[in-house]
Coordinates of C-alpha atoms and ligand atoms in Angstrom, one line a residue:
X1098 CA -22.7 31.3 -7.6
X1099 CA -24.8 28.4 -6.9
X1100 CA -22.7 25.0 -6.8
X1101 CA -24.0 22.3 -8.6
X1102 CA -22.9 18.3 -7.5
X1103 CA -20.8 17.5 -10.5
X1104 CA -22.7 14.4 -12.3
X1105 CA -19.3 13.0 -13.8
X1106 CA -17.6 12.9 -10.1
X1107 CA -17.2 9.4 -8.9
X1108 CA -17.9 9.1 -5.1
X1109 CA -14.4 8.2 -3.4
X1110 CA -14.2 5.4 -1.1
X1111 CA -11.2 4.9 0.8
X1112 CA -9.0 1.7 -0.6
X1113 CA -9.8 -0.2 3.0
X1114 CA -13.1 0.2 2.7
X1115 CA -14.1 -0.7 -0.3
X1116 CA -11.6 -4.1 -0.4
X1117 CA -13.8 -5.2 2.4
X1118 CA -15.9 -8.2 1.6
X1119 CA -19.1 -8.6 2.1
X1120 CA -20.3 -11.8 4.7
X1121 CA -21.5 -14.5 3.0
X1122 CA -23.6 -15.4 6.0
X1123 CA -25.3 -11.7 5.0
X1124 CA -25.2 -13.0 1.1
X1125 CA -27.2 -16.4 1.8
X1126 CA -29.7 -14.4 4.1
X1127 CA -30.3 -11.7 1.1
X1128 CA -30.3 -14.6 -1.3
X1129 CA -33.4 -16.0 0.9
X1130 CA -34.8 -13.0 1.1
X1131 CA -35.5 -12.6 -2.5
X1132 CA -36.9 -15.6 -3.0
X1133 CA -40.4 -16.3 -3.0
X1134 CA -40.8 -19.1 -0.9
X1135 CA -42.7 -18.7 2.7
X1136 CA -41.7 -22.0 4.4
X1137 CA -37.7 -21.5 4.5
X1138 CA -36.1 -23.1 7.9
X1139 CA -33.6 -20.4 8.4
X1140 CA -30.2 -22.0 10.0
X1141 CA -27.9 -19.1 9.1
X1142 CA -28.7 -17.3 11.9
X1143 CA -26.3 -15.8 15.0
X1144 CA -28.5 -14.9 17.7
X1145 CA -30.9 -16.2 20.1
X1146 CA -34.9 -16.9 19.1
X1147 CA -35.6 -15.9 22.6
X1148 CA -36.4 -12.9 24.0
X1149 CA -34.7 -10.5 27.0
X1150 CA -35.9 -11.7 30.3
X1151 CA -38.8 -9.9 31.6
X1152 CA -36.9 -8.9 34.7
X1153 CA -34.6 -7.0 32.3
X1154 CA -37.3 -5.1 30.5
X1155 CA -38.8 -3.9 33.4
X1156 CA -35.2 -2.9 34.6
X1157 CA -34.4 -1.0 31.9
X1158 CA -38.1 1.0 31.4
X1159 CA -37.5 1.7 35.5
X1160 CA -34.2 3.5 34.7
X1161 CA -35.2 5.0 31.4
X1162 CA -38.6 6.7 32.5
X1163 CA -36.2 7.8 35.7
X1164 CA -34.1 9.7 33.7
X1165 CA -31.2 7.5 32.1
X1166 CA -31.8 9.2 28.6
X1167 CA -28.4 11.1 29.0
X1168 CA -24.7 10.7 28.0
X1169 CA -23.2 8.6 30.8
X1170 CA -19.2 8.3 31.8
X1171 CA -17.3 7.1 28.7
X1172 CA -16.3 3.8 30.4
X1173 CA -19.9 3.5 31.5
X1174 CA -22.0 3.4 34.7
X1175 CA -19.9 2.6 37.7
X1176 CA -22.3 0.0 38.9
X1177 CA -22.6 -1.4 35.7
X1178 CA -18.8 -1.9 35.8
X1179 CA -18.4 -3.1 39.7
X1180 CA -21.3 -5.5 38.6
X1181 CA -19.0 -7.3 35.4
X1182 CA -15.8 -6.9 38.2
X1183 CA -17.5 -8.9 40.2
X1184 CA -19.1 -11.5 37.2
X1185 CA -15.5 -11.8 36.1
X1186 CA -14.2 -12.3 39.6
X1187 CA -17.3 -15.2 40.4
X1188 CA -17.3 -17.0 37.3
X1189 CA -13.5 -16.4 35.9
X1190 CA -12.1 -16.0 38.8
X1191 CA -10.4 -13.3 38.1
X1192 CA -10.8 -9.8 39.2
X1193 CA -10.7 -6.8 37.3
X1194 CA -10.8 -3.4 39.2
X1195 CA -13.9 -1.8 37.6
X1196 CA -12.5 1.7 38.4
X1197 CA -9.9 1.0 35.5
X1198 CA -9.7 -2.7 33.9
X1199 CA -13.2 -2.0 32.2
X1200 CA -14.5 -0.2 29.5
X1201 CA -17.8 -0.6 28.6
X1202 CA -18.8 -1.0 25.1
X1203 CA -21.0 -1.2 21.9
X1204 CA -21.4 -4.4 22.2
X1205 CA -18.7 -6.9 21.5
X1206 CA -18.1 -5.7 18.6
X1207 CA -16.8 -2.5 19.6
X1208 CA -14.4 -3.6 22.3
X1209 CA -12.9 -6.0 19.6
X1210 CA -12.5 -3.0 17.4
X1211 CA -11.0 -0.8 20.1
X1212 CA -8.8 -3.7 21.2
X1213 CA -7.7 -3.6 17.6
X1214 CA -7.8 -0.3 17.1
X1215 CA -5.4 0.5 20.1
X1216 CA -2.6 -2.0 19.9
X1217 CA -2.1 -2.3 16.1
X1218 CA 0.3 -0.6 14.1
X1219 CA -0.1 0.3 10.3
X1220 CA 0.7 -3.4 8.6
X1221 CA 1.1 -5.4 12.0
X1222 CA 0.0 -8.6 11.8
X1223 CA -3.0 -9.9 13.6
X1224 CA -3.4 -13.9 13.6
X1225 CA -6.8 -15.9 13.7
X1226 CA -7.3 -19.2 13.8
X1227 CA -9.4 -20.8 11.0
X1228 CA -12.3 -21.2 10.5
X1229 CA -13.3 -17.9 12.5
X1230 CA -16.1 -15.5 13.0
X1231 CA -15.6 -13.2 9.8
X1232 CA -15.5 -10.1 11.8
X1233 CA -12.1 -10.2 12.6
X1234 CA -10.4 -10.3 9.5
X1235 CA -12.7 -7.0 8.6
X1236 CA -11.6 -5.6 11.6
X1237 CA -8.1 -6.2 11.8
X1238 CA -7.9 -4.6 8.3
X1239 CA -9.6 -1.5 9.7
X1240 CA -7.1 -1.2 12.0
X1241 CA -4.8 -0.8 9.4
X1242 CA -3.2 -4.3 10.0
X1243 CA -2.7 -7.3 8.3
X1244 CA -4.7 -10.6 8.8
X1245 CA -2.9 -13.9 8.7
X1246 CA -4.7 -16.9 9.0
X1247 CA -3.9 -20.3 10.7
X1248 CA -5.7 -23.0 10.3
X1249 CA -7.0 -25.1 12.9
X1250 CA -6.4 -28.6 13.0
X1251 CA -9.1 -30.4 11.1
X1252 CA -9.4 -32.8 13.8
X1253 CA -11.4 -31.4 16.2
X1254 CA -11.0 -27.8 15.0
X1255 CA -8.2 -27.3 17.8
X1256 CA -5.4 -24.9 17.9
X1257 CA -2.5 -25.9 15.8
X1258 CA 0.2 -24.7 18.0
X1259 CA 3.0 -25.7 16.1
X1260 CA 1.9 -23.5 13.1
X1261 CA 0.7 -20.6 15.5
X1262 CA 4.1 -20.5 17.3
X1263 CA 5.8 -20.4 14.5
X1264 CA 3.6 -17.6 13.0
X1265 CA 4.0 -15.4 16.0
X1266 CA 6.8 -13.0 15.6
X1267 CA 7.6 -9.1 16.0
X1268 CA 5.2 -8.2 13.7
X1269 CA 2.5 -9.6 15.3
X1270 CA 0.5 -7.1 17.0
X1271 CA -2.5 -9.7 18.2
X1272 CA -3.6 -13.0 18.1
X1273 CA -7.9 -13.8 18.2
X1274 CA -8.9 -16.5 20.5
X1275 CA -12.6 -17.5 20.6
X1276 CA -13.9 -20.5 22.8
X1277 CA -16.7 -22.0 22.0
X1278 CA -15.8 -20.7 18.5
X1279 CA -17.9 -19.3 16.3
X1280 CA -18.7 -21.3 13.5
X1281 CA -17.3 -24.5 15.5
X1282 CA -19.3 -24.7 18.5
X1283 CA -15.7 -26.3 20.1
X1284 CA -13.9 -25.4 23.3
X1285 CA -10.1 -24.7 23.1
X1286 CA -7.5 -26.7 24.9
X1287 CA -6.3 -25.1 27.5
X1288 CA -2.9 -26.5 26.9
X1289 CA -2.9 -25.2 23.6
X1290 CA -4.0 -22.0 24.9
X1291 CA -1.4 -21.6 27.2
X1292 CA 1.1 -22.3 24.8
X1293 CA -0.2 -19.7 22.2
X1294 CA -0.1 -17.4 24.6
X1295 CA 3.3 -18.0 26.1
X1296 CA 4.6 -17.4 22.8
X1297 CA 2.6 -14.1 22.4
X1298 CA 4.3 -12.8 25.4
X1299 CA 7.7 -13.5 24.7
X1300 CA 7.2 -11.5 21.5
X1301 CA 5.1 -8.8 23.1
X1302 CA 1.6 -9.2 21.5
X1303 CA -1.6 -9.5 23.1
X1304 CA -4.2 -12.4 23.0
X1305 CA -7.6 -11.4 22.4
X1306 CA -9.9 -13.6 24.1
X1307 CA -13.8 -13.3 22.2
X1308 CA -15.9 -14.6 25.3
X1309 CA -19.3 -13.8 24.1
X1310 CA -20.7 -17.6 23.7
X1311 CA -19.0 -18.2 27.5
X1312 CA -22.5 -18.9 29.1
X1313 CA -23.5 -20.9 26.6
X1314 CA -21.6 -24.5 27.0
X1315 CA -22.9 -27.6 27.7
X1316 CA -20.5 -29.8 29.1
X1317 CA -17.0 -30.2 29.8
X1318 CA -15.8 -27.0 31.6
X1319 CA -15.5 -23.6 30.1
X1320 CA -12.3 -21.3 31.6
X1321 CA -11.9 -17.9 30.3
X1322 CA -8.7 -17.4 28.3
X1323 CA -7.8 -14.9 30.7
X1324 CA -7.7 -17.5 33.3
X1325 CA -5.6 -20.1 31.4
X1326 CA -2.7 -18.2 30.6
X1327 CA 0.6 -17.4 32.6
X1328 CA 0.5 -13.4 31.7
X1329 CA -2.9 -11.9 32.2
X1330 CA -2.0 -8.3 31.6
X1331 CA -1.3 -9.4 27.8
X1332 CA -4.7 -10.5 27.0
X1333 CA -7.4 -8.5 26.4
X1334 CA -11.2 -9.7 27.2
X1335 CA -14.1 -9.3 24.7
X1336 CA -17.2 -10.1 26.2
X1337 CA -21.2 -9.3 26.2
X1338 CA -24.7 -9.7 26.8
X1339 CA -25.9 -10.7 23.4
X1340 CA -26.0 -14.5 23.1
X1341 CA -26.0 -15.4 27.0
X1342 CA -28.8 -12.9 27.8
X1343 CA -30.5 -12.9 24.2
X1344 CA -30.0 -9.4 23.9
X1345 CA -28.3 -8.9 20.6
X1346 CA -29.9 -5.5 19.9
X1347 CA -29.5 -3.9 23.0
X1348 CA -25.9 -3.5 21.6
X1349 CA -23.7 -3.8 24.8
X1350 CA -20.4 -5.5 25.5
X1351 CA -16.9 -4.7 27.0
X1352 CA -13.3 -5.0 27.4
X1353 CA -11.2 -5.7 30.3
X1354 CA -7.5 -6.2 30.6
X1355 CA -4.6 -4.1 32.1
X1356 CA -5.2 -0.5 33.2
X1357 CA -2.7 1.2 30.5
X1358 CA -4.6 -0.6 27.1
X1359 CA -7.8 0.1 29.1
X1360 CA -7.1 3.9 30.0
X1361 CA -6.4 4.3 25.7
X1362 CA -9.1 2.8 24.5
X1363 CA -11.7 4.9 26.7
X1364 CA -9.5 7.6 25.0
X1365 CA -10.8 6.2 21.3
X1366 CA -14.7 5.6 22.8
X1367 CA -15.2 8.8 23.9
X1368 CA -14.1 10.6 20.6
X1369 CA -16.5 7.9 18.9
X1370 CA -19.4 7.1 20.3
X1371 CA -19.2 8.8 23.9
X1372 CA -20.4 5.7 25.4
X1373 CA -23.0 2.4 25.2
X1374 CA -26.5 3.8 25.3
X1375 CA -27.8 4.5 28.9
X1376 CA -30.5 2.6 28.8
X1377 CA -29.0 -0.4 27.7
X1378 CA -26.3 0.0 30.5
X1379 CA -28.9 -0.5 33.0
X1380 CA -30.5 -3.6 31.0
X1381 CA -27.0 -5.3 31.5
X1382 CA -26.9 -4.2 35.0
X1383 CA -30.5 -6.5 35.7
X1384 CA -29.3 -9.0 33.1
X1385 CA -26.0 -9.8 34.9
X1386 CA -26.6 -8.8 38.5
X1387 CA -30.7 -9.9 38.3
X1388 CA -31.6 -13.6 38.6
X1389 CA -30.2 -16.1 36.9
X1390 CA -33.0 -18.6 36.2
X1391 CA -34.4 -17.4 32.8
X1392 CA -30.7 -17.9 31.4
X1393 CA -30.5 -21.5 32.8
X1394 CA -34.1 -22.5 31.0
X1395 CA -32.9 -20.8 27.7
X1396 CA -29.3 -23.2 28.2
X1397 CA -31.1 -26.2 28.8
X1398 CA -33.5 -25.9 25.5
X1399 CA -30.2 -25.1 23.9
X1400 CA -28.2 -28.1 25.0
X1401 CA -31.4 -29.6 24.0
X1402 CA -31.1 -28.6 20.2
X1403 CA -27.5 -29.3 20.5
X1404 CA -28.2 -33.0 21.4
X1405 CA -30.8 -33.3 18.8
X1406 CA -28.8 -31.8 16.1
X1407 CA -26.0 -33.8 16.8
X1408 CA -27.9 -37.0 17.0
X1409 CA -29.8 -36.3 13.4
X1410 CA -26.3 -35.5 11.7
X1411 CA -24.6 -38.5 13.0
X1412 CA -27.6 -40.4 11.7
X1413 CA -27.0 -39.0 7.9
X1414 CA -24.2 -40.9 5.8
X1415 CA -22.2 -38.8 4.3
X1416 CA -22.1 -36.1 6.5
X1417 CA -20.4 -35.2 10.2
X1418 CA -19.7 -33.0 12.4
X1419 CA -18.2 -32.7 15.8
X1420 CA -20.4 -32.3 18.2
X1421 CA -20.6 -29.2 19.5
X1422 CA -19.8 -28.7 22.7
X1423 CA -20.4 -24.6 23.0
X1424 CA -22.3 -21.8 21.1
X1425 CA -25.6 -22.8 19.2
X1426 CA -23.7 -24.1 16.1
X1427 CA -22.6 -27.1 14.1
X1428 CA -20.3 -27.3 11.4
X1429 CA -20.7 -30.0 9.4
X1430 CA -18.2 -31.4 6.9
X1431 CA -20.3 -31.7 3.2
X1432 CA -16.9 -32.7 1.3
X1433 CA -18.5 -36.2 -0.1
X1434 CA -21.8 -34.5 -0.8
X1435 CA -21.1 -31.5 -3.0
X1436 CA -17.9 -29.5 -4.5
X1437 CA -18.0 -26.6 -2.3
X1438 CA -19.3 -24.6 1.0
X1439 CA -21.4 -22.5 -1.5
X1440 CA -22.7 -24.7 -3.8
X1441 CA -23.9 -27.4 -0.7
X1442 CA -25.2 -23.4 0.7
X1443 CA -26.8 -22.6 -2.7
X1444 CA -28.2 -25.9 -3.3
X1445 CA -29.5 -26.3 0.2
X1446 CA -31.8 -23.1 -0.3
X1447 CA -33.1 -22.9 -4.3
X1448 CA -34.1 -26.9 -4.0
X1449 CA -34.4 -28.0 -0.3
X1450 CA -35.9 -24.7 1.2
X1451 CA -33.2 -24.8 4.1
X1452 CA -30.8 -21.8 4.7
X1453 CA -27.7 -22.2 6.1
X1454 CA -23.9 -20.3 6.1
X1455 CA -21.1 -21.9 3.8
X1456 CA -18.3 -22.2 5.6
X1457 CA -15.6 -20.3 3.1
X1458 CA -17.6 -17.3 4.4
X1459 CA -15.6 -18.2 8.1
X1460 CA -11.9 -18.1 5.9
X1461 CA -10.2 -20.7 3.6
X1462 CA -9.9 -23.1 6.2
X1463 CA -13.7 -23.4 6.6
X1464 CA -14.3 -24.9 3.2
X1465 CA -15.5 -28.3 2.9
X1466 CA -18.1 -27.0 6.1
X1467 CA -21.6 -25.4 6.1
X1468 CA -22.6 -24.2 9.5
X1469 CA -25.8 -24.6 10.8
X1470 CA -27.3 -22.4 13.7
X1471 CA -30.0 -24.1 16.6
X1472 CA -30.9 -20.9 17.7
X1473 CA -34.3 -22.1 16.5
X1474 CA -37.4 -24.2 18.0
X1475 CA -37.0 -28.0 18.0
X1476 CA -40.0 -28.5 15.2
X1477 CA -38.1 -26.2 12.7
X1478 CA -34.5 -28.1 13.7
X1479 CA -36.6 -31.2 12.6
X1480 CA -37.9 -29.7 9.0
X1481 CA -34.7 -28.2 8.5
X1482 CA -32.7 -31.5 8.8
X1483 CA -35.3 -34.1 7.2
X1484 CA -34.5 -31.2 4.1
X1485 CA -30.9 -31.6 5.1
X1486 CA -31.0 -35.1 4.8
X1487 CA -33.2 -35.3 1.3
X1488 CA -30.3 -32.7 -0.2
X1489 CA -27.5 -35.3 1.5
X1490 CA -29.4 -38.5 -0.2
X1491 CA -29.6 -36.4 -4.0
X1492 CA -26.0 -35.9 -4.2
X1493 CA -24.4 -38.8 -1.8
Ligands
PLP1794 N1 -17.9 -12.6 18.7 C1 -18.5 -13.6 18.1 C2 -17.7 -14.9 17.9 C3 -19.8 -13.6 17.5 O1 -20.3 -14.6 16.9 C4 -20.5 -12.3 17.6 C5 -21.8 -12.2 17.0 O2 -22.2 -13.0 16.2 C6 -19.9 -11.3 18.3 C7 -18.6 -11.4 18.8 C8 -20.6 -10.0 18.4 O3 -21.2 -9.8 19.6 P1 -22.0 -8.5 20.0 O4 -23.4 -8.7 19.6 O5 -21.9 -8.4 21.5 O6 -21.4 -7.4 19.3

């Protein structure tokens, strides 16, 4: 007998799932989509305007039209791994044996997930600082844990240690460090990163230290979490190409910590997705072992935007931000200009043609705060504040 789908069925989503929210970064950019207006500045953005260095491109068509179109090892392509070992070791100074420290990944995204994945039990708790990249909250829930947030200290968006260590406990499975943060553009104190870990340790958790906006800082200096902290084997390193190599869609990252954590999550990527595309394994191989130049000319433009934004925002009344000192973002405070992250968001795009990302969408703490990406040319920064600042003087 022929089986016919029954029309009254509803379609079952599992309770995790579908008590995920949606970004609202992905909600401003669908709202812009729809409207019918050509000359939006988009600011909402994560990702670099540029494109992959040519060296890279020519790297990766080499190795693909020589036969890299197959299924590699699970924790990727030994040279590929010797050549982040020895990244890690020169700029972190730390060193990771590739043979078993490293896994690598789809993208960051993936070695957060696995990282997750692997050391969380049903209901631990994972803590994030606040505001934070909203990824990690989704992810920690499908992990099956719970996320807690801690805010940051509003001045300066640094850890508040006090809180933290008094949040960490036996329940705590992780805690999520980022620096420069995403949607903050600020570098962590390394004091206050020290301490947060400490406290992790003593109650067996791990730190996990999101290093994907590492090359991209422009002053001060940058240490890897890993580096700062008394216990290395209890952190756990997220790190990729996308934003230091502009190579978002080539979709490769990894993790690196200690061998045991490492040797499990290979277990979970090779039941998943077998391992990062092949070709884009030998991109990363140019992009991080290649020259070095290309990345240093797309820093400077950035540190470029960063000073200009900076300048124009300290040059509005009503509005602030700390500069930032990492990343391609500001966060500006909009408090004295409109009742919330959204509305500054919503007004910002249906009357001043400027999109940006309302800071609730980075958790509770990041209300008060739009974010605003310069991961865009210097003539569109310019259009998009002068709209910035006509919204600011409407509503001041
Ligand atoms: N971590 C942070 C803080 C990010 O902002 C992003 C992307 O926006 C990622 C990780 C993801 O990086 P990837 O493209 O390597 O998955």
């Amino acid at each position: 007998m022929e089986m016919k789908p029954d029309e009254t069925a509803t379609h079952s989503v599992a309770d995790r799932i579908a008590g995920l929210e949606r970004s609202m970064i992905r909600y401003m950019f669908d709202s812009a989509q729809a409207m019918d207006r050509e000359d939006l500045v988009h600011l909402e953005i994560g990702e670099p305007d540029y494109d992959t260095p040519t060296h890279v491109l020519d790297a990766a068509d080499e190795a693909v039209r020589g036969g890299a179109t197959h299924y590699t090892s699970n924790a990727g392509i030994p040279p590929l791994r010797e050549a982040i070992a020895n990244k890690t070791e020169r700029d972190n100074g730390i060193r990771y044996d590739p043979e078993t420290d490293i896994t690598v990944t789809v993208g960051a995204m993936e070695a957060l997930h696995l990282a997750l994945l692997t050391i969380t039990e049903p209901g631990q708790e994972i803590i994030i600082p606040s505001p934070a990249w909203p990824n990690y909250r989704t992810q920690a829930v499908l992990a099956g844990g719970k996320p807690v947030e801690v805010p940051l200290d509003t001045d300066g968006f640094q850890l508040d240690t006090k809180a933290m260590i008094e949040r960490i406990s036996s329940e705590t499975a992780a805690i999520v460090l980022c620096s420069p943060s995403n949607p903050t553009g600020q570098l962590l104190d390394a004091a206050d990163v020290r301490a947060v870990a400490d406290a992790a340790a003593e109650h067996n958790a791990y730190v996990i230290a999101d290093e994907v906006y590492e090359g991209l800082v422009y002053g001060g200096s940058k240490e890897a979490i890993a580096s700062q902290v008394a216990d290395r084997d209890r952190v756990l390193t997220v790190n990729s190409i996308s934003k230091k190599y502009a190579m978002t869609g080539w979709r490769l990252g990894w993790l690196a910590g200690a061998e045991p954590i490492i040797s499990e999550v290979t277990k979970i990527h090779e039941s998943t997705t077998a391992c990062a595309s092949a070709p884009s394994q030998h991109a990363a191989l140019a992009a991080i072992s290649g020259p070095q130049a290309p990345i240093e000319e797309m820093k400077s433009s950035f540190r470029e935007r960063r000073n200009y934004v900076d300048d124009r925002i300290s040059s509005i009344e009503g509005v602030q931000c700390p500069r930032p000192e990492g990343a391609f973002y500001a966060f500006v405070d909009i408090t004295s200009v409109a009742e919330s992250s959204l509305e500054a968001a919503e007004s910002l795009l249906y009357d001043h043609g400027v999109v940006v990302a309302p800071g609730a969408g980075f958790g509770d703490a990041g209300e008060g705060f739009v974010r605003l990406s310069f991961a865009n040319g210097l003539d569109r920064l310019e259009l998009g504040l002068d709209r910035i600042e006509e919204f600011v003087e409407v509503n001041r």
